Short mmCIF file of C-alpha atoms in Angstrom, two decimals:
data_model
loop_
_atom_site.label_atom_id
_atom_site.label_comp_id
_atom_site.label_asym_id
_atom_site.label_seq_id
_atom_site.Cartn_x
_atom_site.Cartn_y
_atom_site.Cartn_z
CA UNK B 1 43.73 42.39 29.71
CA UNK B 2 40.27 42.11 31.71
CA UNK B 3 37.97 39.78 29.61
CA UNK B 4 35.65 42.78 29.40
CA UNK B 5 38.12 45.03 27.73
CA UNK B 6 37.79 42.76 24.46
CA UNK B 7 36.68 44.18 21.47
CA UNK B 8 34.68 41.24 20.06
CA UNK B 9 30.66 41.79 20.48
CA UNK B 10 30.14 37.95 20.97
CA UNK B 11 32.60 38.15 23.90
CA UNK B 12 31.40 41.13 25.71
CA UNK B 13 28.06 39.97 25.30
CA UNK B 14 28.08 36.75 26.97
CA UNK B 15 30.53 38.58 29.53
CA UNK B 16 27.50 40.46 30.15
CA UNK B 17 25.05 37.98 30.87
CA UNK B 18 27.55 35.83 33.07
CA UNK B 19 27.75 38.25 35.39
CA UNK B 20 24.10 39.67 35.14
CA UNK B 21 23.14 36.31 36.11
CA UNK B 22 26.07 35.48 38.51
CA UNK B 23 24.67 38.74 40.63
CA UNK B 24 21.17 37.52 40.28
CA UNK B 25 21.99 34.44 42.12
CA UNK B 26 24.40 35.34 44.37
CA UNK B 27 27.14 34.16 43.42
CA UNK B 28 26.08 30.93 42.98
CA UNK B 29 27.48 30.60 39.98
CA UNK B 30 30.47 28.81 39.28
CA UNK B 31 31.52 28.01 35.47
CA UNK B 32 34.73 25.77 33.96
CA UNK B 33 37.21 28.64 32.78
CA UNK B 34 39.04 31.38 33.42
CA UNK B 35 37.39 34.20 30.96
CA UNK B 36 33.55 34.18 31.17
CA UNK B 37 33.12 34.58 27.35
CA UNK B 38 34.47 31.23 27.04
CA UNK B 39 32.68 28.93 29.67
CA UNK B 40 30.88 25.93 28.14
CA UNK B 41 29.14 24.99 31.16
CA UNK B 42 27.66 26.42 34.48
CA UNK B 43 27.36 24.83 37.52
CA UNK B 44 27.01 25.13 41.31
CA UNK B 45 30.12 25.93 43.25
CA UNK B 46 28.80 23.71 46.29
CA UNK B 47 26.81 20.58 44.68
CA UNK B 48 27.19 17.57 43.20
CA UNK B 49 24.51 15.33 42.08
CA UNK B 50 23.90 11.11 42.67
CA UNK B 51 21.67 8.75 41.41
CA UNK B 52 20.32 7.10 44.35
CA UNK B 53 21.82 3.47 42.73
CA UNK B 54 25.57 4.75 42.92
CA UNK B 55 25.20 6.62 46.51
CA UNK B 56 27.20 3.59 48.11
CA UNK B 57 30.54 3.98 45.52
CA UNK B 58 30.38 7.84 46.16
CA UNK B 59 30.60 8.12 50.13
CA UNK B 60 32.72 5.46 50.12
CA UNK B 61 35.35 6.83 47.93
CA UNK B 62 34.68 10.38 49.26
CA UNK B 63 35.64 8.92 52.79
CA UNK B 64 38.64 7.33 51.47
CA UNK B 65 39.99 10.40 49.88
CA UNK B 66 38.02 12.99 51.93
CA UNK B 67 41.19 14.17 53.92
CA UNK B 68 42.82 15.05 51.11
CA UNK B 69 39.92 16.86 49.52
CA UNK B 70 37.93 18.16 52.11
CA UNK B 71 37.79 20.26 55.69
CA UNK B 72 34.30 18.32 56.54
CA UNK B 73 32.57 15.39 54.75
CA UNK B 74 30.28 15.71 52.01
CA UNK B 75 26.46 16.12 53.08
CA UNK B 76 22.87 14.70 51.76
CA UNK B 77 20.74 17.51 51.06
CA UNK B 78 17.24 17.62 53.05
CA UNK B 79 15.29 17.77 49.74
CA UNK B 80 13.92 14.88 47.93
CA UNK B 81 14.35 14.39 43.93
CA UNK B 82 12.47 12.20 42.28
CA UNK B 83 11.51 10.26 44.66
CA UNK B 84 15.12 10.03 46.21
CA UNK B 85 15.87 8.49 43.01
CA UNK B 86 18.24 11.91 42.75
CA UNK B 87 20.31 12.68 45.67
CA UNK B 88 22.28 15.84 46.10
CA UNK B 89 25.21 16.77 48.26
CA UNK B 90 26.51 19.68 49.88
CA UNK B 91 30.37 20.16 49.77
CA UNK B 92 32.21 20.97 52.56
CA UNK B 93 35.04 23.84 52.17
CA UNK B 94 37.85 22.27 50.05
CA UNK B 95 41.47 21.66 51.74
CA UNK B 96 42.89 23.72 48.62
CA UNK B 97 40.00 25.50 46.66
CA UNK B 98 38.94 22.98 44.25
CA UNK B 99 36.34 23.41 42.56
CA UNK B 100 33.57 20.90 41.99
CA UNK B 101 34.95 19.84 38.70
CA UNK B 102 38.27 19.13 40.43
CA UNK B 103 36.69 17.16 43.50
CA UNK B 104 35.19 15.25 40.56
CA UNK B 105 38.28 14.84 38.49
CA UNK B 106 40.16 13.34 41.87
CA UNK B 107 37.13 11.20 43.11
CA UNK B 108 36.81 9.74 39.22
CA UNK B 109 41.00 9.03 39.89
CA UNK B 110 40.28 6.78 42.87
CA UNK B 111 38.14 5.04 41.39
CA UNK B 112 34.67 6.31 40.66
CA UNK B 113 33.18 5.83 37.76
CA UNK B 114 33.02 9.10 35.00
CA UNK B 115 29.42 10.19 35.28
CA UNK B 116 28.06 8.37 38.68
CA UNK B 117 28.66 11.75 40.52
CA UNK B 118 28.03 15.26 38.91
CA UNK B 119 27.97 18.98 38.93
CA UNK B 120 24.33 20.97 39.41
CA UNK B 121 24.16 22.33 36.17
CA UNK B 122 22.61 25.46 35.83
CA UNK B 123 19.62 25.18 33.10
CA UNK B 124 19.01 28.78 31.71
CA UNK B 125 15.99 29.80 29.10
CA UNK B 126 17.36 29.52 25.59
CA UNK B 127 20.44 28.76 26.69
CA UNK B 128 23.63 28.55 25.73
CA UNK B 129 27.55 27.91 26.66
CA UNK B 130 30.86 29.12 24.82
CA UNK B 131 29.11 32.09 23.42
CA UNK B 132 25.63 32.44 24.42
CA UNK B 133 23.98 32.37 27.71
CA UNK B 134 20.56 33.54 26.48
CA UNK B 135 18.34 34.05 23.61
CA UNK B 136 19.75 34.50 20.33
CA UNK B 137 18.47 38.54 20.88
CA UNK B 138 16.62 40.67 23.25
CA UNK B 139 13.06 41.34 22.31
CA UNK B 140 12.31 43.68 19.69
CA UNK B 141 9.79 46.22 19.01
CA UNK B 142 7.38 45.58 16.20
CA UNK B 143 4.48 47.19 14.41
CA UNK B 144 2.72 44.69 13.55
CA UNK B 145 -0.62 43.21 14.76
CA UNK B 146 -0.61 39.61 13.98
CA UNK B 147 1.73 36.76 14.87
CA UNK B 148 3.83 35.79 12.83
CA UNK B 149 4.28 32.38 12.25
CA UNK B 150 0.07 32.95 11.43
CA UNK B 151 -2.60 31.79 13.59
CA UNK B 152 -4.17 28.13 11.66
CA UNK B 153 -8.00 28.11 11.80
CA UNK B 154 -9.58 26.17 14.87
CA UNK B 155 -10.26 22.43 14.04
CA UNK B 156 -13.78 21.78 12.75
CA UNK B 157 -14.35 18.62 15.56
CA UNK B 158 -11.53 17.76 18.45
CA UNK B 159 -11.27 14.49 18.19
CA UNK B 160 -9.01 14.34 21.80
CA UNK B 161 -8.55 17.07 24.01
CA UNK B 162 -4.82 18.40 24.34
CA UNK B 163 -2.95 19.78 27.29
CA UNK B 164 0.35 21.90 26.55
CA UNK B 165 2.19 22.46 29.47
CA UNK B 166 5.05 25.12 28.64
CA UNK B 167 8.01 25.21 31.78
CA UNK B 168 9.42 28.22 30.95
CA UNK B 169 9.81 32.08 32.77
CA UNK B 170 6.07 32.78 33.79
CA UNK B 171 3.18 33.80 32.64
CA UNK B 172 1.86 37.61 31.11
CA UNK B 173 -2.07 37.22 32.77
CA UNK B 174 -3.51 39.94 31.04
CA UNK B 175 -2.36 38.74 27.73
CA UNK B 176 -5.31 36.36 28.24
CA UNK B 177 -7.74 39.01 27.92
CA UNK B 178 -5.92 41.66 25.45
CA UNK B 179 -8.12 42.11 22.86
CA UNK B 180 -5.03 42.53 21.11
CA UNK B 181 -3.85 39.13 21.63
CA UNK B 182 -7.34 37.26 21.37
CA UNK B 183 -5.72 33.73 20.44
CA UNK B 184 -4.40 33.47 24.26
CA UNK B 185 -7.94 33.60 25.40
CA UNK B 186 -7.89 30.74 28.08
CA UNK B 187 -4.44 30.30 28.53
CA UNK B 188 -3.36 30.11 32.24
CA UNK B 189 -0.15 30.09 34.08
CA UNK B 190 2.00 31.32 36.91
CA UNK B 191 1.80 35.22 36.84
CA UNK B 192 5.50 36.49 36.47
CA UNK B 193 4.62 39.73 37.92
CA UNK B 194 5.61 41.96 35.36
CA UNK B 195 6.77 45.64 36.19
CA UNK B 196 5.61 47.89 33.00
CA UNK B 197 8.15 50.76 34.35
CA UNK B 198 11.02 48.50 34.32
CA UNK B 199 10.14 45.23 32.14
CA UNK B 200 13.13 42.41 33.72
CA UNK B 201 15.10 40.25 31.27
CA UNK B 202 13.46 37.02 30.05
CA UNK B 203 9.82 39.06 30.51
CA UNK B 204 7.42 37.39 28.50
CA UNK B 205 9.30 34.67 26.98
CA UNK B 206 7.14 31.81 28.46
CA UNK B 207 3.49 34.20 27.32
CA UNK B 208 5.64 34.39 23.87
CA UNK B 209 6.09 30.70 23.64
CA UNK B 210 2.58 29.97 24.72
CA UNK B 211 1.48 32.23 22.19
CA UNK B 212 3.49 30.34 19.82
CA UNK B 213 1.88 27.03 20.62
CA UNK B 214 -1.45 28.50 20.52
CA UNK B 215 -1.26 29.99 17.11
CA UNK B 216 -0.61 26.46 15.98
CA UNK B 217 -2.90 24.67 17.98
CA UNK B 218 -5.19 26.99 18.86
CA UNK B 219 -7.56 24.43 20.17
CA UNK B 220 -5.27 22.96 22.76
CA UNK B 221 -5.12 23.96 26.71
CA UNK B 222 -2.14 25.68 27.26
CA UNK B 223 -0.71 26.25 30.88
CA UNK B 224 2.99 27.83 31.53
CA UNK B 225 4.58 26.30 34.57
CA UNK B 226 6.93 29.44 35.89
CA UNK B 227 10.22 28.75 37.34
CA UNK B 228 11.83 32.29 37.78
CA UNK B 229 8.55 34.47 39.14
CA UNK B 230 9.49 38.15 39.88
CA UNK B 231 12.86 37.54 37.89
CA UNK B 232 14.30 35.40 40.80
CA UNK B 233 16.83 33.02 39.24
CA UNK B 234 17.77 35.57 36.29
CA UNK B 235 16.10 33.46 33.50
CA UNK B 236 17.89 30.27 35.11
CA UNK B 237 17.53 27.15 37.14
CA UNK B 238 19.53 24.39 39.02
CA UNK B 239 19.10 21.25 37.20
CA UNK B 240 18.01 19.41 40.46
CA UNK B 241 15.63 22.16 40.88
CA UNK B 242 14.38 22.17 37.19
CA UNK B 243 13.36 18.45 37.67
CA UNK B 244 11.17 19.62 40.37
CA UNK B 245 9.46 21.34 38.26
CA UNK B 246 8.89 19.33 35.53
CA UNK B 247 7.51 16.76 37.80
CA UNK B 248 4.93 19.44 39.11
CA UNK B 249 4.00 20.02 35.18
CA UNK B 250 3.17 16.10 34.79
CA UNK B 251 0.53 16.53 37.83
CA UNK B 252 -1.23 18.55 34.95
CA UNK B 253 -1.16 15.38 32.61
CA UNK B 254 0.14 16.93 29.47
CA UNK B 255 0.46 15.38 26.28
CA UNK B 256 2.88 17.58 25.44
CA UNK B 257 5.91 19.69 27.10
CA UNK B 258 7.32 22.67 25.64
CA UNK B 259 10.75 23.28 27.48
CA UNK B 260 12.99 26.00 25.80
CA UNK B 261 15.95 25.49 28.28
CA UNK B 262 18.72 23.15 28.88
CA UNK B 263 22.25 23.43 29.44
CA UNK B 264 25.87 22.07 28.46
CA UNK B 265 27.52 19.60 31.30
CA UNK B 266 30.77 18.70 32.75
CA UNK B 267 32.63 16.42 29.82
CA UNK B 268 29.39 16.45 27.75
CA UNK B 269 28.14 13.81 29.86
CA UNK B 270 24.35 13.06 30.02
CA UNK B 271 22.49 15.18 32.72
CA UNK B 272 22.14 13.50 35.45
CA UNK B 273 18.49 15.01 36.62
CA UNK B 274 17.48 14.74 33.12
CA UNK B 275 17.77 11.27 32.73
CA UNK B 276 16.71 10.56 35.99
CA UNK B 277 13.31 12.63 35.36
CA UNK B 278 12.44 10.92 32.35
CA UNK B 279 13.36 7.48 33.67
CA UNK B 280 10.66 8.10 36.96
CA UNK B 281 8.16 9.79 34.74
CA UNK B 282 8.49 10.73 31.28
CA UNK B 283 9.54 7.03 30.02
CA UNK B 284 6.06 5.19 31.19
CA UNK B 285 3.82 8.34 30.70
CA UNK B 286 1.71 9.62 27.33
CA UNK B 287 3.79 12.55 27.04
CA UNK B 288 6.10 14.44 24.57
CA UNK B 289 8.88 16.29 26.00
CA UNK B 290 9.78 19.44 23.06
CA UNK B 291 12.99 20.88 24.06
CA UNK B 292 14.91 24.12 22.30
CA UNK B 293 18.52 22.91 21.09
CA UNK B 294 20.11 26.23 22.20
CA UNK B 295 21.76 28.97 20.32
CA UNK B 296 25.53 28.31 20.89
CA UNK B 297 26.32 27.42 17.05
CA UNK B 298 27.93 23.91 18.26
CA UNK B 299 27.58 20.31 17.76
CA UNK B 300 27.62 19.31 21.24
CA UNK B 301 24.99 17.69 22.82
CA UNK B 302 22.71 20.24 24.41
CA UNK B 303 20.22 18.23 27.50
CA UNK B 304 17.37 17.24 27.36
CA UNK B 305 17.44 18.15 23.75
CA UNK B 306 20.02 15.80 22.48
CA UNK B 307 18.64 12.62 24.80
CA UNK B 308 17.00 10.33 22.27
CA UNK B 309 13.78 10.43 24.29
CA UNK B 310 13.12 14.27 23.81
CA UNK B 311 11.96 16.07 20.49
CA UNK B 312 15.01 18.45 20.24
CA UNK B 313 14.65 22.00 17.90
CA UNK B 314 16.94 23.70 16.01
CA UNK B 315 16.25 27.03 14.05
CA UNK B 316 15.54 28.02 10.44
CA UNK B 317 15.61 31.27 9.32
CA UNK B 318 12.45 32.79 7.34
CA UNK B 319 14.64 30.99 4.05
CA UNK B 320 14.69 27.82 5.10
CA UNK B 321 18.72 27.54 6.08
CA UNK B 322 19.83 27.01 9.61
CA UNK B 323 19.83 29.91 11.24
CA UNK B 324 23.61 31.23 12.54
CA UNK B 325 23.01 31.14 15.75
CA UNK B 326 20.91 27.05 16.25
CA UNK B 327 22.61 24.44 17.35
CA UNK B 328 22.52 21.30 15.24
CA UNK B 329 24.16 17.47 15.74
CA UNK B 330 22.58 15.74 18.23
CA UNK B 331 20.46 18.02 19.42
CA UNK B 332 18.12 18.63 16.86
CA UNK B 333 16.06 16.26 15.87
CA UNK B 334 14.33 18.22 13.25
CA UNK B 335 14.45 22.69 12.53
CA UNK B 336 11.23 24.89 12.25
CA UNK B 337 11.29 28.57 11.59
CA UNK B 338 12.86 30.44 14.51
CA UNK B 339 14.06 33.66 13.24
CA UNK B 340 11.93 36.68 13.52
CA UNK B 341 8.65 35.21 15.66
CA UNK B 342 6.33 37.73 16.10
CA UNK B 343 4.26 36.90 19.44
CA UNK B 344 2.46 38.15 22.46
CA UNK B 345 4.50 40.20 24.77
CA UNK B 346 4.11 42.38 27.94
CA UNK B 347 3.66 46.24 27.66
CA UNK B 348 6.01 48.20 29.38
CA UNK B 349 10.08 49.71 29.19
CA UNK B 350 12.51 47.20 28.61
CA UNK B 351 16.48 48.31 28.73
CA UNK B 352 19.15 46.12 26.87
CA UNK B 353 21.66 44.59 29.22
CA UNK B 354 23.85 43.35 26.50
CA UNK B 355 26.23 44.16 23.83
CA UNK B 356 25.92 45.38 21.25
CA UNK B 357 22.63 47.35 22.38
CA UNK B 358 23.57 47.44 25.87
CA UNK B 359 21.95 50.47 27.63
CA UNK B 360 19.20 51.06 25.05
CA UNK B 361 15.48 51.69 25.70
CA UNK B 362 12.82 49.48 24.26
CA UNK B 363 9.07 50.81 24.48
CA UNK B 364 6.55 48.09 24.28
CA UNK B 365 3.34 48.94 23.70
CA UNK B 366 1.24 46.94 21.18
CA UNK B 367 0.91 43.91 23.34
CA UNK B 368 3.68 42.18 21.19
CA UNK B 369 7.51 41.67 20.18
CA UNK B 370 10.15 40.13 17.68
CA UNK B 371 11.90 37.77 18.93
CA UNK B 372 14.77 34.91 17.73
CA UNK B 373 16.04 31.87 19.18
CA UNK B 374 15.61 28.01 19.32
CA UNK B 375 13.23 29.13 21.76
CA UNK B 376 10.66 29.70 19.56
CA UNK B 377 11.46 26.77 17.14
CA UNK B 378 10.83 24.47 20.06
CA UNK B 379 7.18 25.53 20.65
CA UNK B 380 6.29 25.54 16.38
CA UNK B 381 7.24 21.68 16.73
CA UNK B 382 5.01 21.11 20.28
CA UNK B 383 1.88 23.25 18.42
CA UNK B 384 2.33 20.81 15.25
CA UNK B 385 2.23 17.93 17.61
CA UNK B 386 -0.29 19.15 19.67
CA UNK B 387 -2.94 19.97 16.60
CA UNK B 388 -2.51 16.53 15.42
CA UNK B 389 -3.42 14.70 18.90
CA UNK B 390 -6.40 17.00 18.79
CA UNK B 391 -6.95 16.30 15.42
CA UNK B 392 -6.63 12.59 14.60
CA UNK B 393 -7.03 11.65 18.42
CA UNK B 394 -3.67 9.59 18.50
CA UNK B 395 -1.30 9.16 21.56
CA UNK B 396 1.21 11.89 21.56
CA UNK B 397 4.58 9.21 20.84
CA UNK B 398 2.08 8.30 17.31
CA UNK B 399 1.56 12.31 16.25
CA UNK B 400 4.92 13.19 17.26
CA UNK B 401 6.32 10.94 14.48
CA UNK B 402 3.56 11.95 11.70
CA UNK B 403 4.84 15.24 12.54
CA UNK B 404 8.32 14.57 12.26
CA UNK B 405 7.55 12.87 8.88
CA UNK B 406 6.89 15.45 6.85
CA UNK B 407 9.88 17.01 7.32
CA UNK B 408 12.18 16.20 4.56
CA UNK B 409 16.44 15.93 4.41
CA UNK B 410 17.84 19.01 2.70
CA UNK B 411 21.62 19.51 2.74
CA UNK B 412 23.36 22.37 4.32
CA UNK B 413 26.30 23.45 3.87
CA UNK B 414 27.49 23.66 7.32
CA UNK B 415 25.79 21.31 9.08
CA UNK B 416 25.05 18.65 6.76
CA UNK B 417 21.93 16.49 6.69
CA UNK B 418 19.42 18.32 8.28
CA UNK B 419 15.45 18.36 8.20
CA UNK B 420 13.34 20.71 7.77
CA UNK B 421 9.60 21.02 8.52
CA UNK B 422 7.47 21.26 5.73
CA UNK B 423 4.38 23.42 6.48
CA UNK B 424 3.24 26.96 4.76
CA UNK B 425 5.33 29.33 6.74
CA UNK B 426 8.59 27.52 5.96
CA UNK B 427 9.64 27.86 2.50
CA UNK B 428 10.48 25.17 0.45
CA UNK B 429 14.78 24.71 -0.44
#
């Protein structure tokens, strides 16, 4: 039976935004099983990834078992990562089809070490593996005219000035000047070059998150670095690539990063690019790195989120439990309301492209949405953080654990220990 033809709306809809972003990338997408619906990680059919300090054990073993493996010899890409701290490699046609995974499996079996060579993962916006590619939901219509969570009153003296840089989808321009949506005023960002007639998937989510940051800090300069302008990429992005990026946002010198993205890996391994990023830039810089802990309902470690050097966010819904969807363990660090944001959002027609609302027509028209997801957690945690920097005028690594103080431990029954931020618009256990 075709993996489409099952009746389970979970299935069907992550079948659905497989292939939606399979064709959006031309079939550069390559994930570790058989039936879509139950990948756990995506990855490049052609790459794998090196730190520049184990390039020596990889050739060598790839020449020592490259006639078995390979038609060709593996290849250094003509880009530079990190400062060549990050090499990657282009595969040559395998001798029987393997796939990257595979080549990795046999190299590890000669003798390479589990975790010095690795697939390009494919980073995707609220993201998600063995059940959910993207956000919790599409975006919703709402009637409503204020964000909800509320807008906090502007701080009576800035005692440091804040930058918020949010790597994410793009950028909404004229929800900078929409009277409708005055707490953007000032916001900048890559334009994502919205279509009203025909509003793409992940429209708006980086203008939503922004306005999400900004409704908590509303004093703070907010920029949103855009990584899939025009809809290229369909709402995702290499891992090598997304370290690119991130190293472009730390030219703006934030104090704090909003990224709601990240990805499973091969073996639950530690991403490669990640750690690599944060080990060139992140670890001696004055900057906190916010990260959603995507919506797959799992324990698994979910990068950069569950690295002990990023802020990672899990959901709440509007009653203070975990929300169904938020991933928890090791990837969340602490859980803010993330159920039900209302937000700024880009005017136009918007059809559903997945189950169970898969062919419907959305009309946007109030210069907002409702929205769900760890997505939207993430940025409630970098606003928090990024009010009290302004605030108290501390280093970010000092208000990032005030903030994280006030949550407190509750006990759910699923997940166990968890925290939970205390602040008006999450109600109390």
């Amino acid at each position: 039976m075709g993996d489409w033809m099952i009746g389970d709306d979970r299935r069907r809809k992550t079948t659905d935004q497989l292939r939606a972003f399979r064709r959006a990338n031309e079939d550069q997408v390559a994930w570790n099983t058989e039936a879509p619906a139950d990948f756990t990680y995506l990855y490049h059919p052609d790459r794998v990834l090196v730190r520049r300090a184990d390039v020596d054990d990889f050739e060598g073993i790839a020449r020592q078992v490259g006639e078995r493996l390979f038609k060709g010899e593996p290849r250094r890409d003509d880009v530079t990562l990190l400062g060549d701290a990050l090499v990657r490699y282009l595969l040559p046609e395998r001798t029987e089809g393997q796939s990257v995974p595979e080549v990795l499996d046999a190299l590890e079996e000669a003798g390479l070490e589990r975790g010095k060579a690795t697939p390009d993962h494919w980073v995707h916006v609220s993201p998600g593996g063995g059940g959910n590619l993207c956000p919790a939901i599409e975006p919703e219509e709402t009637g409503l005219k204020e964000p909800w969570p509320p807008r906090e009153p502007r701080l009576e003296k800035v005692a440091r000035d804040v930058t918020v840089v949010v790597v994410d989808t793009g950028w909404n321009p004229t929800s900078a000047t929409d009277g409708r949506t005055p707490w953007l005023d000032g916001v900048t960002g890559d334009d994502e070059l919205n279509d009203p007639a025909h509003l793409r998937r992940y429209a708006g989510h980086g203008t939503f998150i922004a306005g999400v940051v900004r409704c908590l800090a509303p004093d703070a300069d907010v920029h949103v670095d855009g990584f899939c302008i025009g809809g290229v990429g369909g709402g995702g992005i290499l891992e090598s690539d997304m370290v690119v990026q991130l190293e472009e946002a730390m030219k703006r010198d934030p104090q704090v990063i909003n990224l709601s993205a990240g990805c499973r890996t091969r073996m639950d391994l530690p991403s490669a690019a990640f750690e690599t990023f944060y080990e060139e830039h992140l670890r001696d810089s004055e900057c906190v790195l916010v990260a959603a802990a995507g919506n797959d309902s799992t324990a698994a470690p979910f990068w950069p989120a569950a690295f002990p050097w990023a802020v990672g966010v899990g959901s709440l819904d509007r009653n203070g439990r975990i929300s169904e969807f938020s991933n928890y363990g090791v990837s969340a660090d602490v859980y803010a309301v993330g159920r039900n944001h209302v937000n700024a959002f880009p005017d136009g027609s918007y059809k559903c492209r997945e189950t169970p609302a898969k062919g419907d027509m959305r009309e946007f028209r109030t210069g907002m949405a409702r929205w769900s997801g760890t997505s939207f957690a993430a940025p409630v945690v970098a606003g928090l953080i990024a009010r009290y920097i302004g605030e108290h005028g501390v280093s970010p690594a000092e208000a990032c654990d005030k903030v994280l103080a006030r949550a407190v431990y509750d006990s759910d029954p699923v997940v166990g220990p968890h925290m939970e931020l205390r602040h008006p618009f999450v109600p109390a256990p």
